[in-house]
Tab-separated table of C-alpha atoms in Angstrom:
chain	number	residue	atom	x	y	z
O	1	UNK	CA	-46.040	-22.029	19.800
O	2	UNK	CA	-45.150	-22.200	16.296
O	3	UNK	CA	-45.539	-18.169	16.425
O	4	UNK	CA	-42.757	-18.248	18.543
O	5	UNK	CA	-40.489	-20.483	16.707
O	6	UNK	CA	-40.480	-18.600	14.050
O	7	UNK	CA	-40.103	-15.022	15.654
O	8	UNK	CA	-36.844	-17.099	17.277
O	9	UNK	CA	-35.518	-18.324	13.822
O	10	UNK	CA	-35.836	-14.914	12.063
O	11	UNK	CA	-33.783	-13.502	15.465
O	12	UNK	CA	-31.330	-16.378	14.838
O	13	UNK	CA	-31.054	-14.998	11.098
O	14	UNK	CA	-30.501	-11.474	11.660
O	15	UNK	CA	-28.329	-12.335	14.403
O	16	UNK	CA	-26.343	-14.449	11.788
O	17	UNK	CA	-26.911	-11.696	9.325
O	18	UNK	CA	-25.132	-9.110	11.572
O	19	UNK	CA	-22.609	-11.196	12.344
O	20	UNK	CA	-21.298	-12.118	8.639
O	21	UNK	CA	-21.571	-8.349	7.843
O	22	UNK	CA	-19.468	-7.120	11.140
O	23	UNK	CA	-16.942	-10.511	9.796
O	24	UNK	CA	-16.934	-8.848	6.314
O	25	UNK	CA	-15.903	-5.098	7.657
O	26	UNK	CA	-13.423	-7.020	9.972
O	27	UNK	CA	-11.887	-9.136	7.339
O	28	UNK	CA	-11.646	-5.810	5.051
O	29	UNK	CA	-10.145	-3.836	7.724
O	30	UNK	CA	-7.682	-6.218	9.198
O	31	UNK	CA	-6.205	-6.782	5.441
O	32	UNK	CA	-5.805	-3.258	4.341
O	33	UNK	CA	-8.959	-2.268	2.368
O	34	UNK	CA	-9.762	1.528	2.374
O	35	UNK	CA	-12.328	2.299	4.821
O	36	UNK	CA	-14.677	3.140	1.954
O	37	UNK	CA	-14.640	0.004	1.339
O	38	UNK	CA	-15.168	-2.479	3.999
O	39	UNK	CA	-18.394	-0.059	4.978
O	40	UNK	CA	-20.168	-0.616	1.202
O	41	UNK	CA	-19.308	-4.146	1.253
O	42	UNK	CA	-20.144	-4.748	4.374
O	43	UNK	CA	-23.484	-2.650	3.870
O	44	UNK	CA	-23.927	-4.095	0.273
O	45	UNK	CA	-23.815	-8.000	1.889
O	46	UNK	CA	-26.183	-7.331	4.735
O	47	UNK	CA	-28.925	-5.649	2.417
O	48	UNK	CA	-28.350	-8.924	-0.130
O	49	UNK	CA	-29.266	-11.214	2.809
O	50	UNK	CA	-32.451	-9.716	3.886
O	51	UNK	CA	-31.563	-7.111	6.101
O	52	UNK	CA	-33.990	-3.870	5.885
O	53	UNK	CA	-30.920	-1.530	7.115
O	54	UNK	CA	-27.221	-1.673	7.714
O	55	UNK	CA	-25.348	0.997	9.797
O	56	UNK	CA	-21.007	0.605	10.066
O	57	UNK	CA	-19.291	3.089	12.546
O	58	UNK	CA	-15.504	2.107	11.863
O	59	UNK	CA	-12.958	3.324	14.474
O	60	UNK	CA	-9.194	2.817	14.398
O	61	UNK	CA	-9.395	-0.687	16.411
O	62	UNK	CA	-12.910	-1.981	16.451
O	63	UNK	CA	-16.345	-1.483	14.637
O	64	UNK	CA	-20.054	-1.616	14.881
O	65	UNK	CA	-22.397	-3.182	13.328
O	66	UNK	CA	-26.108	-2.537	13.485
O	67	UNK	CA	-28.968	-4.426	11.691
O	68	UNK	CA	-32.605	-3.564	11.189
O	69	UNK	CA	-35.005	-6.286	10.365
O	70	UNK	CA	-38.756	-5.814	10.212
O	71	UNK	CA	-38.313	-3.215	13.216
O	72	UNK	CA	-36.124	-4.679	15.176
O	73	UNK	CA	-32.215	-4.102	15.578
O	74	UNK	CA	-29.235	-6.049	16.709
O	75	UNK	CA	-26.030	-4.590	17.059
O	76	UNK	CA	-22.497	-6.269	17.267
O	77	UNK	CA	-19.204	-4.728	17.869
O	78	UNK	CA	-15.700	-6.623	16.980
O	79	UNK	CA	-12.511	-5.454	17.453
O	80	UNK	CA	-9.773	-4.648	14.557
O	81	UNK	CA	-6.277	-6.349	15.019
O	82	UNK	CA	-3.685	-5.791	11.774
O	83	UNK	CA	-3.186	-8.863	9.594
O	84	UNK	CA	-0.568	-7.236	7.519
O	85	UNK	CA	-1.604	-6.245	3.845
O	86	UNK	CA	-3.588	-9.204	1.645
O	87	UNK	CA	-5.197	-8.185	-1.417
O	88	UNK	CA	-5.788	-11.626	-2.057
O	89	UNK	CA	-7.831	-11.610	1.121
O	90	UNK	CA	-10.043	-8.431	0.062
O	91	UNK	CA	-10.666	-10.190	-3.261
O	92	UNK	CA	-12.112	-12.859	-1.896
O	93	UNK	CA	-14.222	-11.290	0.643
O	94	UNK	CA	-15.525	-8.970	-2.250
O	95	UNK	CA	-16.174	-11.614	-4.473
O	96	UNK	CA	-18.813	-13.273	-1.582
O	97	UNK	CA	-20.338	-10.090	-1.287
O	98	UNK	CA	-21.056	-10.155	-5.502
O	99	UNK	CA	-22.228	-13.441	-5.319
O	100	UNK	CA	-24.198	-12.926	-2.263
O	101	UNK	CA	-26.020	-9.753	-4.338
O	102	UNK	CA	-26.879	-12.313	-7.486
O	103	UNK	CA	-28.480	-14.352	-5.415
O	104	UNK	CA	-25.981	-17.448	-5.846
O	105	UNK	CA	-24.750	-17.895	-2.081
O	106	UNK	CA	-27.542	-17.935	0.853
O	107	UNK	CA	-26.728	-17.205	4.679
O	108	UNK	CA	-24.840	-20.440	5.510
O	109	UNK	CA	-22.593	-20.405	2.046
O	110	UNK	CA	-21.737	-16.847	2.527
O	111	UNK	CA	-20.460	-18.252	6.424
O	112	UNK	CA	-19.152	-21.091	4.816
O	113	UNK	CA	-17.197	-19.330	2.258
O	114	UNK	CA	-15.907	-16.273	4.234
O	115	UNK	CA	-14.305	-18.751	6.630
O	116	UNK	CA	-12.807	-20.881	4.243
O	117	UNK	CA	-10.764	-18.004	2.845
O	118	UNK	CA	-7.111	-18.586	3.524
O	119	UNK	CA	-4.902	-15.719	3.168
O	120	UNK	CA	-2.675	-16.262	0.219
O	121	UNK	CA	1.399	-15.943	1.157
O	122	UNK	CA	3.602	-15.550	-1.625
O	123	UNK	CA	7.195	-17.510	-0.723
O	124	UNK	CA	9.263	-15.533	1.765
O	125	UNK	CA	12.673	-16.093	-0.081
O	126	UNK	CA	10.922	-15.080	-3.469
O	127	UNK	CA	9.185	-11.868	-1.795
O	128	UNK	CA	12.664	-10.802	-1.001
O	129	UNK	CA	14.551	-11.481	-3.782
O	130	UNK	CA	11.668	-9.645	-5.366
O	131	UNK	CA	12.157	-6.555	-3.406
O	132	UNK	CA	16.015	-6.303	-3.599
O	133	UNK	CA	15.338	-6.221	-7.124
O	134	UNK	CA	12.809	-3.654	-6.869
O	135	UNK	CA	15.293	-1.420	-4.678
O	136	UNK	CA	17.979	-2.250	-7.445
O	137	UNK	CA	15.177	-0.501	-9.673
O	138	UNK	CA	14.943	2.490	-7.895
O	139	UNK	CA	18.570	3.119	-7.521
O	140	UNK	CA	18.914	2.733	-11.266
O	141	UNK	CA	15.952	5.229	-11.868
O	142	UNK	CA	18.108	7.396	-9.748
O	143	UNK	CA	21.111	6.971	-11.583
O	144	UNK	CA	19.213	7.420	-14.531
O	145	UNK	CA	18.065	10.685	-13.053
O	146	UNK	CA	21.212	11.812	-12.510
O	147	UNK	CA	22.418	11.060	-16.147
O	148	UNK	CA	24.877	8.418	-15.169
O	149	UNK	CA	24.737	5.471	-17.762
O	150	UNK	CA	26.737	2.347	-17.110
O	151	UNK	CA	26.903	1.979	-13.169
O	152	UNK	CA	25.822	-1.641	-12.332
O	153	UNK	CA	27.763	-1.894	-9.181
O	154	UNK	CA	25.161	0.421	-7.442
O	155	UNK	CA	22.179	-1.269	-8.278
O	156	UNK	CA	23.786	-4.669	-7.141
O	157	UNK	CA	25.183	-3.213	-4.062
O	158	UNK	CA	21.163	-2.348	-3.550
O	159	UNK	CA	19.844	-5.391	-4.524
O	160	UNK	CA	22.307	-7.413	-1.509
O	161	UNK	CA	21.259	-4.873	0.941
O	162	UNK	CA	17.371	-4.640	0.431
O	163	UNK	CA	16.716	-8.512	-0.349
O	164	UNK	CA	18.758	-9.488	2.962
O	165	UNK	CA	16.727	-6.488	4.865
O	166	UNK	CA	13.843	-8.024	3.291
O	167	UNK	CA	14.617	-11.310	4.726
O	168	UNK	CA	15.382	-10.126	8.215
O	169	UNK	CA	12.065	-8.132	8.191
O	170	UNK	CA	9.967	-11.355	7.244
O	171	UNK	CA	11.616	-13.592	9.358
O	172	UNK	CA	11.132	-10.968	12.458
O	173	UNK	CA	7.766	-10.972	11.439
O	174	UNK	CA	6.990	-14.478	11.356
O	175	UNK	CA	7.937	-14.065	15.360
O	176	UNK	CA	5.015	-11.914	16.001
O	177	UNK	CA	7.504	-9.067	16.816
O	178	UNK	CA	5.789	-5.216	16.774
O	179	UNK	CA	6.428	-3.935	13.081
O	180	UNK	CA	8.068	-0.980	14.440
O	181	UNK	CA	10.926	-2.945	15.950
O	182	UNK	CA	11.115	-5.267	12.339
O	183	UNK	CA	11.264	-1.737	10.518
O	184	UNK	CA	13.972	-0.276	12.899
O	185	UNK	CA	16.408	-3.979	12.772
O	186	UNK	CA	16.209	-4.090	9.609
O	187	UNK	CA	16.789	-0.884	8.401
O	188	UNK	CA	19.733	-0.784	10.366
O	189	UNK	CA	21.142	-3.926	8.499
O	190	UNK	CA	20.471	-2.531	4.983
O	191	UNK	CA	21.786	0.661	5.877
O	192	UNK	CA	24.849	-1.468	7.328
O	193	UNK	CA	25.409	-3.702	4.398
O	194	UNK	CA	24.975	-0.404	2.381
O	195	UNK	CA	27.382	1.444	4.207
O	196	UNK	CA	30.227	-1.477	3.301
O	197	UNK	CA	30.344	0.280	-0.329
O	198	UNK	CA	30.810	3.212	1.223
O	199	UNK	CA	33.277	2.291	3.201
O	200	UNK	CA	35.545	-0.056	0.927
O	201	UNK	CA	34.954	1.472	-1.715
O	202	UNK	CA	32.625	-1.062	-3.833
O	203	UNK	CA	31.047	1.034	-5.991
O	204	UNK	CA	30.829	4.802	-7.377
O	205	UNK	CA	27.744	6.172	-6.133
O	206	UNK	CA	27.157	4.037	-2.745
O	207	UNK	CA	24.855	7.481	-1.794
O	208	UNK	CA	22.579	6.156	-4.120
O	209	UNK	CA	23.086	2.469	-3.185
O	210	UNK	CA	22.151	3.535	0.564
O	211	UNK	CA	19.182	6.343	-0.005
O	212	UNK	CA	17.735	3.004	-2.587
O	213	UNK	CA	18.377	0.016	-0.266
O	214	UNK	CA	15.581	1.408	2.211
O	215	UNK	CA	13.071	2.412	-0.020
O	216	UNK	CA	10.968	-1.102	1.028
O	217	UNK	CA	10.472	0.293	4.147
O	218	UNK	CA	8.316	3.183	2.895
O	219	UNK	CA	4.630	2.544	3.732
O	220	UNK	CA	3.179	3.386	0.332
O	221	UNK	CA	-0.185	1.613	1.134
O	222	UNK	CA	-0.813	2.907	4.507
O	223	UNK	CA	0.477	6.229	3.588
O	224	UNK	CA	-2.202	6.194	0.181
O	225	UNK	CA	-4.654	4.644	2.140
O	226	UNK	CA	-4.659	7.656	4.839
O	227	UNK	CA	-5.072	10.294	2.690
O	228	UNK	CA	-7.951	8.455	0.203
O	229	UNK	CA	-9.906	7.685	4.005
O	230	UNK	CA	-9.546	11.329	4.726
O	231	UNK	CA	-10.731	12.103	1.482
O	232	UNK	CA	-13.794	10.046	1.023
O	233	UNK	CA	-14.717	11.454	4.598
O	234	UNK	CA	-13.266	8.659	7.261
O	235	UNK	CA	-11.345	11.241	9.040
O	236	UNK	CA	-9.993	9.231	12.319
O	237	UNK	CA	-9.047	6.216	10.390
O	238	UNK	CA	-7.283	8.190	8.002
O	239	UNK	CA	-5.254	9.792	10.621
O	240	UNK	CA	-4.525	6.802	12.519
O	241	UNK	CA	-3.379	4.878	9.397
O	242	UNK	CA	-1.013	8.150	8.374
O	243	UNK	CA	0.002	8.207	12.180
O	244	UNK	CA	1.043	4.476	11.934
O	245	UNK	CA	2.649	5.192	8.177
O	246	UNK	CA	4.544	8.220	9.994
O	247	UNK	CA	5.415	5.954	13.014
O	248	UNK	CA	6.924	3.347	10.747
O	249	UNK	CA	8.810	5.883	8.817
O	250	UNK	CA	10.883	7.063	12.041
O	251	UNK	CA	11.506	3.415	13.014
O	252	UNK	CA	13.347	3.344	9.882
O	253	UNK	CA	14.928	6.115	10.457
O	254	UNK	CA	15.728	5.334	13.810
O	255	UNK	CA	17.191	2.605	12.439
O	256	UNK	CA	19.243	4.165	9.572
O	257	UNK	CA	20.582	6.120	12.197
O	258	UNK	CA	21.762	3.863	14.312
O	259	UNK	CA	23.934	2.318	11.713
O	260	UNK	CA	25.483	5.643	10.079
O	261	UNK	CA	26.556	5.979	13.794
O	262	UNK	CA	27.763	2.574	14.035
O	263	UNK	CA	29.644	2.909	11.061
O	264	UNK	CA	30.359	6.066	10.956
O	265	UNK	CA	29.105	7.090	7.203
O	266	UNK	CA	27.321	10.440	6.688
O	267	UNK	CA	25.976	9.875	3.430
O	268	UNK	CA	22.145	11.239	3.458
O	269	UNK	CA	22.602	14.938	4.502
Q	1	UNK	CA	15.161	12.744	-34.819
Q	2	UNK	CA	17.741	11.411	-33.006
Q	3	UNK	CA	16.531	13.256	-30.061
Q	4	UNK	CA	12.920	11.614	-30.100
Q	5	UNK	CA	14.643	8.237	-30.241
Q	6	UNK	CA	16.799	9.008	-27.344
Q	7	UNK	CA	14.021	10.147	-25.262
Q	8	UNK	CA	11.695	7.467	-26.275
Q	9	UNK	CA	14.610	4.827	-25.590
Q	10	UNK	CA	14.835	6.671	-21.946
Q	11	UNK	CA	10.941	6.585	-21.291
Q	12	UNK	CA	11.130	2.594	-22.606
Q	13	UNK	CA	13.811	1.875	-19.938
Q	14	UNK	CA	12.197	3.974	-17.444
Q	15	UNK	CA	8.955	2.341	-17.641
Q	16	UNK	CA	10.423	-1.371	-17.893
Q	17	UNK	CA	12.409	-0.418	-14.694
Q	18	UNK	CA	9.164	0.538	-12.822
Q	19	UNK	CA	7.246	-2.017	-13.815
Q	20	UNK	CA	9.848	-4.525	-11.124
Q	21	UNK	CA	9.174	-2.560	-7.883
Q	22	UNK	CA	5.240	-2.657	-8.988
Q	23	UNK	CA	5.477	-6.162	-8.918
Q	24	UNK	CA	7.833	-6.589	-6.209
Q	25	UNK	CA	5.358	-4.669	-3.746
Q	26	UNK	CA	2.208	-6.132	-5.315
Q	27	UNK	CA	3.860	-9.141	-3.990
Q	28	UNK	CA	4.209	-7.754	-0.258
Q	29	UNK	CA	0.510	-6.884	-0.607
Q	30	UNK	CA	0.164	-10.610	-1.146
Q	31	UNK	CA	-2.107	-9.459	-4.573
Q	32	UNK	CA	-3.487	-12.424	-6.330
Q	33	UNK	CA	-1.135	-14.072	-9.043
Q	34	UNK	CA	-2.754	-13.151	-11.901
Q	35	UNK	CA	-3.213	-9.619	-11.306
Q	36	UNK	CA	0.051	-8.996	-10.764
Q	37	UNK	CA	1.114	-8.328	-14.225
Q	38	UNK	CA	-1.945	-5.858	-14.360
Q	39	UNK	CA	0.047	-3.901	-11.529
Q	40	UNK	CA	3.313	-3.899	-13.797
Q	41	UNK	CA	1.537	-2.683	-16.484
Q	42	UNK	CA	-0.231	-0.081	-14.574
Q	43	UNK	CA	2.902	0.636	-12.740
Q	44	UNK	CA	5.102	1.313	-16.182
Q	45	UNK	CA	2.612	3.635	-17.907
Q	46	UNK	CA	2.094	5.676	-14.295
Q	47	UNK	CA	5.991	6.283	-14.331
Q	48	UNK	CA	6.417	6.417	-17.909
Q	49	UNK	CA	3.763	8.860	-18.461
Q	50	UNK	CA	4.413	11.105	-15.138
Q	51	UNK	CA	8.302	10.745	-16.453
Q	52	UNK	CA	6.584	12.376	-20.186
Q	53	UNK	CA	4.573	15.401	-18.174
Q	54	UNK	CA	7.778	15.983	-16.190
Q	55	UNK	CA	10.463	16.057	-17.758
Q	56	UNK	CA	9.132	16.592	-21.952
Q	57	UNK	CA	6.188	18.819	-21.042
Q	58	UNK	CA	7.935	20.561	-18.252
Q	59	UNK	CA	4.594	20.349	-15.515
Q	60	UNK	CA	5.848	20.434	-11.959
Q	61	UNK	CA	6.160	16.850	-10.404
Q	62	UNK	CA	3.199	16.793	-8.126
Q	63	UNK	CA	0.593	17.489	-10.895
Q	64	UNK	CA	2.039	15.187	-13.533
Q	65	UNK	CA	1.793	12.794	-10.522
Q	66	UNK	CA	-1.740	13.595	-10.064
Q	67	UNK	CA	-2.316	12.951	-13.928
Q	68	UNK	CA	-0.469	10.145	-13.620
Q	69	UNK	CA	-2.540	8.653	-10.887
Q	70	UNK	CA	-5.606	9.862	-12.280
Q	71	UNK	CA	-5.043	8.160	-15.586
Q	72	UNK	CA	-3.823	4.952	-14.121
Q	73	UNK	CA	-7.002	4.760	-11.857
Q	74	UNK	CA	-8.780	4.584	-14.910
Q	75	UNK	CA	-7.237	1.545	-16.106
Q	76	UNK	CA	-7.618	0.111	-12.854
Q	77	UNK	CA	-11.453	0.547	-12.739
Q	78	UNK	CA	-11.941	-1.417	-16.446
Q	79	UNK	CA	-9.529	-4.312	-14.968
Q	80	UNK	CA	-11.689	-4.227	-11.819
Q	81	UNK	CA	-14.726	-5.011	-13.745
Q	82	UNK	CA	-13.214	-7.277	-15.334
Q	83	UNK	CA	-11.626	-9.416	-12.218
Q	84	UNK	CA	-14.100	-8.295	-10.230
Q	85	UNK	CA	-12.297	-7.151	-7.440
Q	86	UNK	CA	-11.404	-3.503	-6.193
Q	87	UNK	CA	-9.295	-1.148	-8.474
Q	88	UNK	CA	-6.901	-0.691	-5.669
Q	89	UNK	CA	-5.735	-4.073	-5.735
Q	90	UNK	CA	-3.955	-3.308	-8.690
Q	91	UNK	CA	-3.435	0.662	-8.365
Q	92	UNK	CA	-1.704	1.144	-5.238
Q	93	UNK	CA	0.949	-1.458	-6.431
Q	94	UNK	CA	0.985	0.443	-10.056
Q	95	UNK	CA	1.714	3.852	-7.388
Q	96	UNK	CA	4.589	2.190	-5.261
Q	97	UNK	CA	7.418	3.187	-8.059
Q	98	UNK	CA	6.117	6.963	-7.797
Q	99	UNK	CA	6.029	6.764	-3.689
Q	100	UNK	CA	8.415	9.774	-2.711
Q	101	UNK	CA	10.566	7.384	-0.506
Q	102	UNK	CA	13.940	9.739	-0.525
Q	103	UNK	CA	12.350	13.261	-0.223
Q	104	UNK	CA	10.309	11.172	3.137
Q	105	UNK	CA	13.577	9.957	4.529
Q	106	UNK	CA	15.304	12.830	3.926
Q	107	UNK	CA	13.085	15.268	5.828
Q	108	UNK	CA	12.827	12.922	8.725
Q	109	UNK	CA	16.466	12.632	8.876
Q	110	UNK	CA	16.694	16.373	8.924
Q	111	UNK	CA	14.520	16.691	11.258
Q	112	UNK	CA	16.445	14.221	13.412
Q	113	UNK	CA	19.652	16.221	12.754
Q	114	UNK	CA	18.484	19.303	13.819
Q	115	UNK	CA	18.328	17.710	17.181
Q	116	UNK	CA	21.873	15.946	16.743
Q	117	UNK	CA	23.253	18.835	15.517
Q	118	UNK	CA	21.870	21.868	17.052
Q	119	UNK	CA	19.480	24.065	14.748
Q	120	UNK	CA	20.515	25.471	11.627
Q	121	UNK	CA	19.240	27.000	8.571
Q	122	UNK	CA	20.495	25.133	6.023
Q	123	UNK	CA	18.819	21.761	7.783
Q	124	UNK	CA	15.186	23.225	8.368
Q	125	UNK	CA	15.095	24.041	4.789
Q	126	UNK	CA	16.218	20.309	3.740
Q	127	UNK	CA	13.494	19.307	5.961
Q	128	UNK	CA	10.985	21.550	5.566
Q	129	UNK	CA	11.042	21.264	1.528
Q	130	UNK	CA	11.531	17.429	1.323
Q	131	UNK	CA	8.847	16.996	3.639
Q	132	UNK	CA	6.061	19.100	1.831
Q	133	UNK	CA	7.168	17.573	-1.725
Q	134	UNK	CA	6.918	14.029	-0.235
Q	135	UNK	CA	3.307	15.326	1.481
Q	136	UNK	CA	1.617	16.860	-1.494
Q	137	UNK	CA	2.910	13.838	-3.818
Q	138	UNK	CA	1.605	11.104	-1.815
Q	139	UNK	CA	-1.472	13.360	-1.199
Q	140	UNK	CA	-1.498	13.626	-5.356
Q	141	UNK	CA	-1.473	9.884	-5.573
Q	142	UNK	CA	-3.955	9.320	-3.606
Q	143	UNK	CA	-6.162	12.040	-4.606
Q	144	UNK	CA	-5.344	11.053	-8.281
Q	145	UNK	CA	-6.731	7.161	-7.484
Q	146	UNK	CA	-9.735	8.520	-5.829
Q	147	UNK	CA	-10.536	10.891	-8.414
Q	148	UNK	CA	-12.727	8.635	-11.003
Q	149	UNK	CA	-14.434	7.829	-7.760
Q	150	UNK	CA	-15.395	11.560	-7.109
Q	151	UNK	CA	-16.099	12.290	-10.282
Q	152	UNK	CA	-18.035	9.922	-12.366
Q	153	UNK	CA	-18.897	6.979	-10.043
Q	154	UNK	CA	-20.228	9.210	-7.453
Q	155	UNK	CA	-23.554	7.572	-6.251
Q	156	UNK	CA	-22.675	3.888	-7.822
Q	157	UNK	CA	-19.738	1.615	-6.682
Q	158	UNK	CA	-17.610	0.745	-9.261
Q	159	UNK	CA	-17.594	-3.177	-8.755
C-alpha cells in the first residue's frame, strides 16, 4: 500500500515537474525570448528539480515537453499565443530557473513564483512620448547624415507624428485588435500627420520628417530574433518570426500607402 | 586639430542621439527599469563606434555593423552576469538605433510600385539594393550578438 503511494507521489512530481518546465518554455516564448533560450532554461529548470532528462521540440505555435524520471516519461504539449515583447517577463522567469539550480526554491516555490510574475507595463502616454522622441532621433541622425545643421522643425514635425502613431497603436492594442491591422492604422496616421509638412509647407526637409515618423513600426526584435533562431539552429521558428517581422513590415507599408494616396504626397521614391 | 574636434563633437552628438531611441524601444520591450540605462549606454557606443568604422576608417556599413554588434554583445554578456538576466535584454534595445528601417521601407515600397506603376528599371534596382543592404545588416546584427555565443561560450550558457 504504502509502495503505491509513493510510486503515485513521485508521478504527481514529475507530472508537476513537466508541467513548470513546459510553463517556463511557454512563458519564454510568448514574451519574445530567442528560441535558444526558452529550450536551456526550460531544460536547465527541469534537471534542477530532479528530472533525469528533459527533451523541448519548439514549433511556431505550441511545444513539447518530455520528462524522464527513473525510467519513466511524461510528456505535455501547450500551445504558444503572442504576449507582445516583455523583457521584464523573461527576467523573471530566468531568475526562477537560477534560483531553482542553487537549490533556494523547491517544486511548489518555483509554481508559486512563476505564477506570481506580473508582466511589467511601462505607462502608455510615457511609451509614446518616448518613441516620438526616439523617431525625432532618427530624423536628426538623418539630417546629420546629410550635413544639414540647424533644422529643428523636422525632428519636431517627427516627434508629433510618431508619438500620436504611437498612441493610436497602443490604444488599438489594448482592444485585442490583430497587430497587423494596429501597424497598417497607424502608419497611415503618421504618414498623414507627416504628410501636413509636406503639404503646408512646415518644415524644410518633411522627406525626412515622413521616412523618420515610421521608423517605430520596424520590427527590430522579431526581425533580430529570426535570424539569431536560424543561426543557433531553430530553423522553423526563425522563419516564422522573420515571416511575421516581414508581414508587419507590409502592413506598414500598406498603410503608408494608403495615406500618400489619400493625400496625394510622393515623397519616398 | 580642428578636424579631430569636429569629428569627435559629431561622434558625441551622434552617440547621445542614439542613446533616446535605445531607450525609447527598451521601453516597448517593457525591459526592467534599471536596465534601461544599460541599453542607452550600449546603444550610444554601438552607433558611435559603427559611426567611427564607417565613416573615419572607411569599412563598408554592414561589417562595421557586425563589429559594432559584436563588441556591444560583449558588454552585454558582463552586465548579464551581473543582473543576472539574458544579454539580449539589454542588446537588442542597444541594436534598435542601427535597425535599417529606411533601406526596409524603401524596398518594400518599391516593390509595391512596381505593381502601381508598371515595371521599370530604375524601381527594381531601388528595391533590389535597399532590400539586400537592409537583409545583410539586420543579418550582421544579429550575427554580431550571437557571435560571443559561437565563439567562446560554446558548450556553457552565459548566465
Amino acid at each position: 500500500m504504502t509502495a503505491t503511494h509513493a510510486g503515485q507521489d513521485r508521478e504527481d512530481a514529475q507530472r508537476e515537474i513537466t508541467r513548470l518546465c513546459a510553463q517556463t518554455s511557454r512563458m519564454l516564448m510568448q514574451h519574445g525570448a530567442e528560441s535558444a533560450l526558452a529550450e536551456s532554461v526550460a531544460r536547465r529548470l527541469g534537471l534542477a528539480l530532479g528530472a533525469d532528462e528533459v527533451e523541448i521540440a519548439l514549433m511556431a505555435n505550441g511545444l513539447t515537453v518530455t520528462t524522464v524520471q527513473s525510467g519513466r516519461s511524461h510528456t505535455t504539449v501547450l500551445r504558444i499565443i503572442d504576449r507582445g515583447l516583455n523583457m521584464h517577463v523573461v527576467t523573471e522567469v530566468q531568475r526562477t530557473m537560477l534560483l531553482a539550480e542553487e537549490r533556494h526554491l523547491d517544486l511548489a516555490a518555483v509554481a508559486r513564483r512563476l505564477d506570481a510574475i506580473q508582466p511589467l507595463r511601462y505607462k502608455r502616454w510615457l511609451v509614446s512620448v518616448m518613441i516620438g522622441l526616439s523617431c525625432a532621433c532618427f530624423a536628426r541622425l538623418a539630417l546629420m547624415a546629410r550635413g544639414i545643421e540647424g533644422d529643428f522643425a523636422t525632428p519636431a514635425l517627427t516627434f508629433a507624428a510618431s508619438a500620436v502613431a504611437m498612441q493610436a497603436r497602443q490604444y488599438l492594442a489594448h482592444f485585442h485588435f490583430n497587430p497587423l491591422v494596429n501597424f497598417a492604422v497607424a502608419a497611415f496616421i503618421a504618414t498623414s500627420i507627416a504628410a501636413q509638412g509636406m503639404l503646408h509647407g512646415w518644415v524644410d526637409n518633411p522627406k525626412i520628417a515622413m521616412s523618420a515618423c515610421v521608423l517605430l513600426f520596424v520590427p527590430g526584435f522579431p526581425l533580430i530574433n529570426a535570424v539569431s533562431d536560424m543561426v543557433k539552429g531553430y530553423i522553423n521558428t526563425g522563419i516564422s518570426r522573420g515571416v511575421m517581422a516581414v508581414l508587419l513590415l507590409l502592413a506598414s507599408c500598406g498603410g503608408i500607402l494608403l495615406s500618400m494616396t489619400v493625400w496625394n504626397v510622393w515623397t519616398w521614391l | 586639430m580642428d578636424m579631430a574636434v569636429s569629428t569627435l563633437l559629431f561622434t558625441l552628438q551622434d552617440m547621445g542621439l542614439a542613446a533616446v531611441p535605445a531607450v525609447g524601444f527598451a521601453m516597448v520591450f517593457n525591459v526592467p527599469r534599471g536596465a534601461l540605462l544599460y541599453c542607452a549606454l550600449g546603444g550610444a557606443l554601438g552607433h558611435g563606434l559603427r559611426l567611427t568604422l564607417h565613416r573615419t576608417v572607411g569599412m563598408p556599413i554592414e561589417w562595421a555593423t557586425l563589429i559594432a554588434a559584436f563588441a556591444v554583445s560583449l558588454l552585454g554578456i558582463y552586465w548579464a552576469r551581473r543582473w543576472r538576466a539574458h544579454p539580449k535584454v539589454f542588446t537588442v534595445a542597444a541594436m534598435i538605433p542601427m535597425i535599417p528601417g529606411v533601406y526596409a521601407f524603401t524596398a518594400l515600397l518599391a516593390v509595391i510600385e512596381i505593381d502601381r506603376r508598371g515595371f521599370s528599371e530604375e524601381l527594381l534596382n531601388t528595391a533590389i539594393t535597399n532590400g539586400l543592404k537592409a537583409l545583410f545588416i539586420v543579418s550582421a546584427l544579429a550575427v554580431g550578438l550571437a557571435l560571443p555565443g559561437l565563439l567562446f561560450y560554446r558548450r556553457r550558457p552565459v548566465v
